[in-house]
mmCIF file of C-alpha atoms and ligand atoms in Angstrom:
data_model
loop_
_atom_site.group_PDB
_atom_site.id
_atom_site.type_symbol
_atom_site.label_atom_id
_atom_site.label_comp_id
_atom_site.label_asym_id
_atom_site.label_seq_id
_atom_site.Cartn_x
_atom_site.Cartn_y
_atom_site.Cartn_z
ATOM 1 C CA MET A 123 105.904 16.603 45.690
ATOM 2 C CA ALA A 124 103.751 17.427 42.689
ATOM 3 C CA LYS A 125 105.390 17.703 39.274
ATOM 4 C CA PHE A 126 104.240 20.855 37.507
ATOM 5 C CA ASP A 127 104.861 21.857 33.885
ATOM 6 C CA ARG A 128 105.149 25.385 35.239
ATOM 7 C CA ILE A 129 105.303 26.535 38.832
ATOM 8 C CA PRO A 130 101.806 27.332 40.090
ATOM 9 C CA LYS A 131 100.684 30.951 40.175
ATOM 10 C CA ILE A 132 98.599 31.417 43.294
ATOM 11 C CA ILE A 133 96.107 33.855 44.766
ATOM 12 C CA LEU A 134 95.512 33.075 48.425
ATOM 13 C CA ASP A 135 92.141 34.210 49.756
ATOM 14 C CA THR A 136 92.415 34.261 53.542
ATOM 15 C CA ASP A 137 91.029 35.573 56.848
ATOM 16 C CA PRO A 138 93.945 35.185 59.263
ATOM 17 C CA GLY A 139 93.399 33.241 61.780
ATOM 18 C CA GLY A 140 96.100 31.113 63.382
ATOM 19 C CA ASP A 141 95.772 28.268 60.878
ATOM 20 C CA ASP A 142 95.680 30.737 57.964
ATOM 21 C CA ILE A 143 98.977 32.134 59.237
ATOM 22 C CA PHE A 144 100.610 28.707 59.240
ATOM 23 C CA ALA A 145 99.334 28.186 55.683
ATOM 24 C CA LEU A 146 100.680 31.571 54.585
ATOM 25 C CA PHE A 147 104.118 30.843 56.052
ATOM 26 C CA TRP A 148 104.128 27.452 54.331
ATOM 27 C CA LEU A 149 103.252 29.108 51.029
ATOM 28 C CA GLN A 150 105.976 31.702 51.497
ATOM 29 C CA SER A 151 108.494 28.921 52.000
ATOM 30 C CA LEU A 152 107.364 27.250 48.774
ATOM 31 C CA VAL A 153 107.654 30.574 46.927
ATOM 32 C CA LYS A 154 111.145 31.141 48.283
ATOM 33 C CA GLN A 155 112.128 27.621 47.274
ATOM 34 C CA GLY A 156 111.084 28.512 43.726
ATOM 35 C CA LEU A 157 108.122 26.112 43.791
ATOM 36 C CA ALA A 158 105.279 28.644 43.604
ATOM 37 C CA GLU A 159 104.535 32.211 42.575
ATOM 38 C CA LEU A 160 102.316 34.270 44.872
ATOM 39 C CA ILE A 161 100.331 36.692 42.711
ATOM 40 C CA ALA A 162 98.315 38.286 45.519
ATOM 41 C CA VAL A 163 96.812 37.714 48.922
ATOM 42 C CA THR A 164 93.140 38.669 49.021
ATOM 43 C CA THR A 165 91.759 39.071 52.511
ATOM 44 C CA ALA A 166 88.204 38.500 53.686
ATOM 45 C CA GLY A 167 86.267 38.922 56.908
ATOM 46 C CA GLY A 168 85.645 35.787 58.934
ATOM 47 C CA ASN A 169 87.807 34.837 61.859
ATOM 48 C CA VAL A 170 87.994 38.551 62.671
ATOM 49 C CA SER A 171 87.030 41.804 60.910
ATOM 50 C CA VAL A 172 88.157 42.779 57.418
ATOM 51 C CA GLU A 173 90.489 45.464 58.801
ATOM 52 C CA LYS A 174 92.219 42.978 61.086
ATOM 53 C CA THR A 175 92.592 40.189 58.539
ATOM 54 C CA PHE A 176 94.120 42.710 56.127
ATOM 55 C CA SER A 177 96.643 43.924 58.721
ATOM 56 C CA SER A 178 97.561 40.375 59.704
ATOM 57 C CA ALA A 179 98.176 39.305 56.118
ATOM 58 C CA SER A 180 100.423 42.322 55.625
ATOM 59 C CA ARG A 181 102.398 41.605 58.809
ATOM 60 C CA ILE A 182 102.791 37.902 57.996
ATOM 61 C CA LEU A 183 104.050 38.655 54.491
ATOM 62 C CA SER A 184 106.659 41.006 55.967
ATOM 63 C CA LEU A 185 107.706 38.479 58.593
ATOM 64 C CA GLY A 186 107.925 35.715 56.007
ATOM 65 C CA GLY A 187 110.031 37.878 53.712
ATOM 66 C CA LEU A 188 107.553 38.660 50.911
ATOM 67 C CA PRO A 189 106.457 42.213 51.782
ATOM 68 C CA ASN A 190 105.936 43.243 48.170
ATOM 69 C CA VAL A 191 103.037 40.910 47.442
ATOM 70 C CA GLU A 192 99.789 42.832 46.889
ATOM 71 C CA VAL A 193 97.191 42.459 49.653
ATOM 72 C CA GLY A 194 93.524 43.089 48.882
ATOM 73 C CA ARG A 195 90.930 44.252 51.365
ATOM 74 C CA GLY A 196 87.656 42.474 51.944
ATOM 75 C CA VAL A 197 84.133 43.770 52.244
ATOM 76 C CA ALA A 198 82.202 43.020 55.416
ATOM 77 C CA VAL A 199 79.347 40.561 54.821
ATOM 78 C CA GLY A 200 75.940 42.144 54.941
ATOM 79 C CA HIS A 201 74.788 40.307 58.059
ATOM 80 C CA SER A 202 76.159 39.980 61.550
ATOM 81 C CA ARG A 203 77.539 36.531 62.234
ATOM 82 C CA ASP A 204 79.804 35.690 65.132
ATOM 83 C CA ASP A 205 83.462 35.687 64.257
ATOM 84 C CA ALA A 206 86.043 33.228 65.609
ATOM 85 C CA ALA A 207 88.093 35.629 67.739
ATOM 86 C CA HIS A 208 87.571 33.297 70.712
ATOM 87 C CA ILE A 209 89.734 30.732 68.863
ATOM 88 C CA HIS A 210 92.244 32.981 67.068
ATOM 89 C CA GLY A 211 92.566 35.975 69.430
ATOM 90 C CA SER A 212 90.954 39.390 69.139
ATOM 91 C CA ASP A 213 93.439 40.344 66.387
ATOM 92 C CA GLY A 214 93.234 36.927 64.666
ATOM 93 C CA MET A 215 96.897 36.333 65.433
ATOM 94 C CA GLY A 216 96.907 35.059 68.988
ATOM 95 C CA ASN A 217 96.915 38.619 70.387
ATOM 96 C CA LEU A 218 100.514 38.889 69.185
ATOM 97 C CA SER A 219 100.084 41.698 66.649
ATOM 98 C CA SER A 220 101.438 44.347 69.027
ATOM 99 C CA GLN A 221 104.737 42.432 69.139
ATOM 100 C CA LEU A 222 105.202 42.759 65.371
ATOM 101 C CA PRO A 223 105.988 45.861 63.307
ATOM 102 C CA ASN A 224 103.013 47.776 61.908
ATOM 103 C CA PRO A 225 101.578 46.595 58.583
ATOM 104 C CA ILE A 226 103.348 48.103 55.603
ATOM 105 C CA HIS A 227 100.322 47.863 53.308
ATOM 106 C CA SER A 228 97.750 50.630 53.620
ATOM 107 C CA TYR A 229 94.184 49.460 54.172
ATOM 108 C CA GLU A 230 92.754 52.735 52.859
ATOM 109 C CA ALA A 231 94.897 52.787 49.721
ATOM 110 C CA THR A 232 94.642 49.146 48.719
ATOM 111 C CA ARG A 233 92.281 47.595 46.174
ATOM 112 C CA TYR A 234 89.305 45.421 47.016
ATOM 113 C CA SER A 235 89.970 41.686 46.977
ATOM 114 C CA GLU A 236 87.199 40.981 44.452
ATOM 115 C CA ASP A 237 88.699 43.504 42.003
ATOM 116 C CA ILE A 238 92.137 41.934 42.273
ATOM 117 C CA LEU A 239 90.617 38.514 41.602
ATOM 118 C CA ILE A 240 88.764 39.796 38.543
ATOM 119 C CA GLU A 241 91.756 41.652 37.130
ATOM 120 C CA ARG A 242 94.286 38.891 37.631
ATOM 121 C CA LEU A 243 92.031 36.072 36.396
ATOM 122 C CA ASN A 244 91.268 38.102 33.264
ATOM 123 C CA GLN A 245 94.953 38.841 32.725
ATOM 124 C CA MET A 246 96.010 35.191 33.038
ATOM 125 C CA PRO A 247 93.024 32.999 32.141
ATOM 126 C CA GLY A 248 93.578 29.325 32.964
ATOM 127 C CA GLU A 249 96.828 30.029 34.802
ATOM 128 C CA ILE A 250 95.996 31.012 38.373
ATOM 129 C CA THR A 251 95.154 28.631 41.195
ATOM 130 C CA VAL A 252 92.887 30.269 43.759
ATOM 131 C CA ILE A 253 93.309 28.869 47.249
ATOM 132 C CA ALA A 254 90.351 29.913 49.382
ATOM 133 C CA ILE A 255 90.810 29.418 53.117
ATOM 134 C CA ALA A 256 88.239 31.952 54.314
ATOM 135 C CA PRO A 257 84.501 32.504 53.920
ATOM 136 C CA LEU A 258 83.874 32.680 50.171
ATOM 137 C CA THR A 259 82.681 36.307 50.192
ATOM 138 C CA ASN A 260 85.375 37.606 47.833
ATOM 139 C CA LEU A 261 85.070 34.796 45.302
ATOM 140 C CA ALA A 262 81.290 35.184 45.197
ATOM 141 C CA ALA A 263 81.555 38.972 44.883
ATOM 142 C CA ALA A 264 83.926 38.562 41.940
ATOM 143 C CA GLU A 265 81.549 36.089 40.291
ATOM 144 C CA LYS A 266 78.558 38.412 40.816
ATOM 145 C CA LYS A 267 80.406 41.402 39.395
ATOM 146 C CA SER A 268 81.918 39.480 36.504
ATOM 147 C CA PRO A 269 79.855 36.338 35.778
ATOM 148 C CA GLY A 270 82.010 33.423 34.657
ATOM 149 C CA ILE A 271 85.208 34.882 36.129
ATOM 150 C CA LEU A 272 85.792 31.924 38.463
ATOM 151 C CA LYS A 273 85.933 29.620 35.446
ATOM 152 C CA LYS A 274 89.072 31.487 34.420
ATOM 153 C CA ALA A 275 90.988 30.097 37.381
ATOM 154 C CA LYS A 276 93.162 27.087 36.658
ATOM 155 C CA GLU A 277 91.794 25.495 39.800
ATOM 156 C CA ILE A 278 89.937 26.583 42.931
ATOM 157 C CA ILE A 279 90.864 24.842 46.160
ATOM 158 C CA ILE A 280 88.612 25.484 49.143
ATOM 159 C CA MET A 281 88.924 24.731 52.835
ATOM 160 C CA GLY A 282 85.365 24.320 53.994
ATOM 161 C CA GLY A 283 82.425 22.082 54.751
ATOM 162 C CA ALA A 284 81.775 19.025 56.867
ATOM 163 C CA PHE A 285 80.337 15.948 55.159
ATOM 164 C CA THR A 286 80.649 12.883 57.367
ATOM 165 C CA CYS A 287 81.549 14.579 60.651
ATOM 166 C CA PRO A 288 79.886 17.238 62.819
ATOM 167 C CA GLY A 289 80.494 20.901 62.089
ATOM 168 C CA ASN A 290 82.717 23.117 64.189
ATOM 169 C CA VAL A 291 80.471 26.172 64.463
ATOM 170 C CA THR A 292 77.094 24.435 64.689
ATOM 171 C CA PRO A 293 76.379 20.703 64.901
ATOM 172 C CA HIS A 294 75.962 20.742 61.107
ATOM 173 C CA ALA A 295 78.138 23.480 59.707
ATOM 174 C CA GLU A 296 81.801 24.308 59.242
ATOM 175 C CA PHE A 297 82.850 27.904 59.942
ATOM 176 C CA ASN A 298 83.947 29.169 56.490
ATOM 177 C CA LEU A 299 80.873 27.997 54.609
ATOM 178 C CA TRP A 300 78.526 28.865 57.487
ATOM 179 C CA PHE A 301 79.855 32.424 57.850
ATOM 180 C CA ASP A 302 78.792 33.333 54.318
ATOM 181 C CA SER A 303 76.661 30.455 53.104
ATOM 182 C CA GLU A 304 75.088 32.579 50.358
ATOM 183 C CA ALA A 305 78.551 33.214 48.935
ATOM 184 C CA ALA A 306 79.399 29.520 49.222
ATOM 185 C CA GLU A 307 76.293 28.674 47.192
ATOM 186 C CA ILE A 308 77.410 30.989 44.379
ATOM 187 C CA VAL A 309 80.897 29.479 44.311
ATOM 188 C CA LEU A 310 79.579 25.907 44.404
ATOM 189 C CA GLU A 311 77.556 26.685 41.297
ATOM 190 C CA SER A 312 80.460 28.333 39.471
ATOM 191 C CA ARG A 313 82.245 25.295 38.052
ATOM 192 C CA CYS A 314 82.290 21.501 38.103
ATOM 193 C CA ASP A 315 85.810 20.829 39.355
ATOM 194 C CA LEU A 316 86.128 22.628 42.673
ATOM 195 C CA VAL A 317 88.541 20.978 45.085
ATOM 196 C CA ILE A 318 87.399 20.833 48.709
ATOM 197 C CA THR A 319 89.371 19.895 51.795
ATOM 198 C CA SER A 320 86.774 19.756 54.560
ATOM 199 C CA LEU A 321 86.673 19.104 58.284
ATOM 200 C CA ASP A 322 86.366 15.411 57.443
ATOM 201 C CA ILE A 323 90.123 15.375 56.923
ATOM 202 C CA THR A 324 91.320 18.537 58.664
ATOM 203 C CA ARG A 325 90.087 17.367 62.074
ATOM 204 C CA GLN A 326 92.978 14.938 61.911
ATOM 205 C CA LEU A 327 95.605 17.636 61.422
ATOM 206 C CA ILE A 328 96.692 18.380 64.987
ATOM 207 C CA PHE A 329 99.802 20.526 65.035
ATOM 208 C CA THR A 330 101.689 20.049 68.308
ATOM 209 C CA ARG A 331 104.058 22.042 70.488
ATOM 210 C CA GLU A 332 106.782 19.485 69.698
ATOM 211 C CA MET A 333 106.417 20.199 65.988
ATOM 212 C CA ALA A 334 106.709 23.942 66.609
ATOM 213 C CA GLN A 335 109.790 23.401 68.777
ATOM 214 C CA SER A 336 111.452 21.211 66.194
ATOM 215 C CA ILE A 337 110.856 23.873 63.524
ATOM 216 C CA ALA A 338 112.132 26.663 65.777
ATOM 217 C CA GLN A 339 115.333 24.774 66.598
ATOM 218 C CA THR A 340 116.465 25.361 63.025
ATOM 219 C CA ASN A 341 117.138 29.001 63.925
ATOM 220 C CA PRO A 342 116.008 29.638 67.512
ATOM 221 C CA GLU A 343 116.906 33.331 67.546
ATOM 222 C CA SER A 344 114.799 34.164 64.526
ATOM 223 C CA GLU A 345 111.814 36.468 64.952
ATOM 224 C CA LEU A 346 109.740 34.117 62.851
ATOM 225 C CA ALA A 347 110.612 31.123 65.034
ATOM 226 C CA GLN A 348 109.716 33.032 68.186
ATOM 227 C CA PHE A 349 106.426 34.161 66.672
ATOM 228 C CA LEU A 350 105.503 30.634 65.564
ATOM 229 C CA LEU A 351 106.175 29.244 69.027
ATOM 230 C CA LYS A 352 104.002 31.891 70.693
ATOM 231 C CA LEU A 353 101.193 31.556 68.161
ATOM 232 C CA CYS A 354 101.240 27.805 68.581
ATOM 233 C CA GLU A 355 100.955 28.155 72.373
ATOM 234 C CA PHE A 356 98.006 30.526 72.036
ATOM 235 C CA MET A 357 96.215 28.271 69.549
ATOM 236 C CA ILE A 358 96.766 25.182 71.702
ATOM 237 C CA GLY A 359 95.185 27.027 74.623
ATOM 238 C CA THR A 360 91.985 27.910 72.792
ATOM 239 C CA ALA A 361 91.788 24.534 71.032
ATOM 240 C CA LEU A 362 91.827 22.811 74.434
ATOM 241 C CA GLU A 363 89.337 25.285 75.892
ATOM 242 C CA TYR A 364 86.877 24.782 73.042
ATOM 243 C CA ARG A 365 87.518 21.002 72.744
ATOM 244 C CA GLU A 366 88.649 21.147 69.145
ATOM 245 C CA THR A 367 91.152 18.313 69.456
ATOM 246 C CA ASN A 368 89.462 15.859 71.831
ATOM 247 C CA GLY A 369 91.819 16.832 74.609
ATOM 248 C CA VAL A 370 95.005 16.306 72.569
ATOM 249 C CA SER A 371 97.467 19.128 73.175
ATOM 250 C CA GLY A 372 97.705 20.793 69.774
ATOM 251 C CA PHE A 373 95.590 22.787 67.334
ATOM 252 C CA LEU A 374 94.047 22.120 63.954
ATOM 253 C CA VAL A 375 95.835 23.515 60.911
ATOM 254 C CA HIS A 376 92.704 23.224 58.734
ATOM 255 C CA ASP A 377 93.796 25.724 56.096
ATOM 256 C CA ALA A 378 97.158 24.126 55.415
ATOM 257 C CA ALA A 379 95.412 21.061 53.944
ATOM 258 C CA THR A 380 94.809 23.021 50.726
ATOM 259 C CA LEU A 381 98.552 23.449 50.206
ATOM 260 C CA GLY A 382 99.126 19.840 51.188
ATOM 261 C CA TYR A 383 96.934 18.882 48.255
ATOM 262 C CA LEU A 384 98.489 21.246 45.709
ATOM 263 C CA PHE A 385 102.136 20.532 46.466
ATOM 264 C CA TYR A 386 101.995 16.991 47.875
ATOM 265 C CA PRO A 387 98.937 15.441 46.195
ATOM 266 C CA GLU A 388 100.092 11.909 47.015
ATOM 267 C CA THR A 389 99.059 12.509 50.650
ATOM 268 C CA LEU A 390 95.291 12.639 49.947
ATOM 269 C CA LEU A 391 92.452 10.488 48.561
ATOM 270 C CA TRP A 392 89.448 11.923 46.729
ATOM 271 C CA LYS A 393 85.938 11.319 45.487
ATOM 272 C CA ARG A 394 83.766 13.130 42.965
ATOM 273 C CA ALA A 395 80.605 14.570 44.458
ATOM 274 C CA LYS A 396 77.697 16.871 43.900
ATOM 275 C CA VAL A 397 77.894 19.260 46.848
ATOM 276 C CA GLN A 398 75.149 21.663 47.844
ATOM 277 C CA ILE A 399 74.778 23.987 50.798
ATOM 278 C CA GLU A 400 71.833 24.789 53.035
ATOM 279 C CA THR A 401 71.364 28.556 53.107
ATOM 280 C CA ARG A 402 68.020 28.905 54.843
ATOM 281 C CA GLY A 403 67.565 26.257 57.551
ATOM 282 C CA GLU A 404 66.956 27.534 61.051
ATOM 283 C CA TRP A 405 69.203 24.820 62.535
ATOM 284 C CA THR A 406 71.115 23.664 59.504
ATOM 285 C CA ARG A 407 72.303 26.801 57.692
ATOM 286 C CA GLY A 408 75.764 26.235 56.289
ATOM 287 C CA GLN A 409 75.390 22.461 56.208
ATOM 288 C CA THR A 410 77.107 20.894 53.201
ATOM 289 C CA LEU A 411 75.279 18.019 51.585
ATOM 290 C CA ILE A 412 76.395 15.374 49.138
ATOM 291 C CA ASP A 413 73.916 13.808 46.788
ATOM 292 C CA ASP A 414 75.462 10.511 45.674
ATOM 293 C CA ARG A 415 72.337 9.057 44.146
ATOM 294 C CA ASN A 416 72.899 9.551 40.469
ATOM 295 C CA LEU A 417 75.880 11.546 39.284
ATOM 296 C CA ALA A 418 74.839 11.003 35.664
ATOM 297 C CA LYS A 419 71.596 12.888 36.284
ATOM 298 C CA GLN A 420 73.050 15.438 38.650
ATOM 299 C CA PRO A 421 76.655 16.031 37.604
ATOM 300 C CA ALA A 422 79.320 16.449 40.249
ATOM 301 C CA ASN A 423 80.713 19.908 40.963
ATOM 302 C CA THR A 424 83.591 18.992 43.265
ATOM 303 C CA TRP A 425 86.419 16.735 44.228
ATOM 304 C CA ILE A 426 86.254 16.230 47.979
ATOM 305 C CA ALA A 427 89.118 14.850 50.026
ATOM 306 C CA THR A 428 88.187 11.659 51.872
ATOM 307 C CA ALA A 429 91.465 10.744 53.566
ATOM 308 C CA ILE A 430 94.853 12.254 54.356
ATOM 309 C CA ASP A 431 98.152 10.721 55.364
ATOM 310 C CA ASP A 432 98.684 13.010 58.333
ATOM 311 C CA ALA A 433 102.209 11.789 59.112
ATOM 312 C CA ARG A 434 103.438 12.634 55.624
ATOM 313 C CA PHE A 435 101.451 15.879 55.622
ATOM 314 C CA PHE A 436 103.193 17.037 58.802
ATOM 315 C CA THR A 437 106.614 15.959 57.573
ATOM 316 C CA ASN A 438 106.124 18.126 54.484
ATOM 317 C CA LEU A 439 104.754 21.086 56.448
ATOM 318 C CA THR A 440 107.468 21.056 59.095
ATOM 319 C CA GLU A 441 110.325 20.560 56.634
ATOM 320 C CA ASP A 442 109.123 23.494 54.532
ATOM 321 C CA LEU A 443 108.675 25.719 57.593
ATOM 322 C CA LYS A 444 112.195 24.801 58.741
ATOM 323 C CA TRP A 445 113.445 25.894 55.347
ATOM 324 C CA LEU A 446 111.717 29.283 55.707
ATOM 325 C CA ILE A 447 113.145 29.854 59.169
ATOM 326 C CA LYS A 448 116.621 28.672 58.286
ATOM 327 C CA PHE A 449 116.902 31.201 55.488
ATOM 328 C CA GLU A 450 115.084 34.051 57.214
ATOM 329 C CA LYS A 451 116.319 37.475 56.072
ATOM 330 C CA THR A 452 118.493 36.040 53.271
HETATM 331 C C1 BDR B 539 88.112 27.272 59.092
HETATM 332 O O1 BDR B 539 87.485 28.246 59.922
HETATM 333 C C2 BDR B 539 88.418 29.202 60.341
HETATM 334 O O2 BDR B 539 88.239 29.520 61.690
HETATM 335 C C3 BDR B 539 89.785 28.611 60.067
HETATM 336 O O3 BDR B 539 90.733 29.615 59.775
HETATM 337 C C4 BDR B 539 89.538 27.719 58.878
HETATM 338 O O4 BDR B 539 89.645 28.431 57.669
HETATM 339 C C5 BDR B 539 87.969 25.921 59.742
HETATM 340 O O5 BDR B 539 86.630 25.600 59.899
HETATM 341 CA CA1 CA B 540 90.785 30.580 57.542
#
């Protein structure tokens, strides 16, 4: 576990998505354990539409016991790119939304995600960690509207990219950075210390049915436990169908790697790199490239994760989720 001078203040930028939901539950556990403060959840389009990701974030915050956290709404990207509903369900939550209460946040009344980012980063310069587990549309919009704003974050941690392995949406590109590669380019140019957990390590993070069952046993009757089990089953089904796990029965919790880094940094290894993104290629759009030739001439802009101790990662994730479920509704 990381030692912080002060508990981290976090804005989570997300496009739920099954793996986003696991990350958001993990974060809620850490908040309830007094290890993090959740300033806001800013939603973006990506896995499904902006309306659906907003509703999911609201529902998951209620289920996890933090209904009062502000949820921002995203703006649809100005081009039509295929979403990932075939992986995450048409609602982005394993087609389980109808089994949960309606969202308590109002999509019409809420603020835009980019405006929340700008306001909060200005209010607390150098204090907020932005965890971005969606296409980078909101971060780029904030930077365009208020140049330099992203430098006011304490740290920006991104799930995205594929460096030494194939992509998951095209042979070359990872979904988040492919979906809005123009936004990714803006964010990559915004500062020199971005933290990136890419497919290179997240392809290893196969969450299994046995893990879900062991978490649920902590409090089998709980609504949260039942939801996690069902979501896990749905995600395993699509992961097998779309060969995401090489036939292993489980699904990839890509987005949770960002929290693994922030709260359990001893589980990852890193390298400095200059990362750029292809925004125009007919076959390669969204490809992330590392130029290692001469960092003195072309300074690095990122830390990229090169290895993860998956056994320790999953121990941390499952123990924290057990904690959330054990103390549900207290
Ligand atoms: C990323 O793409 C999305 O489908 C997931 O939620 C994750 O953020 C993995 O490539
Ligand atoms: Ca995501």
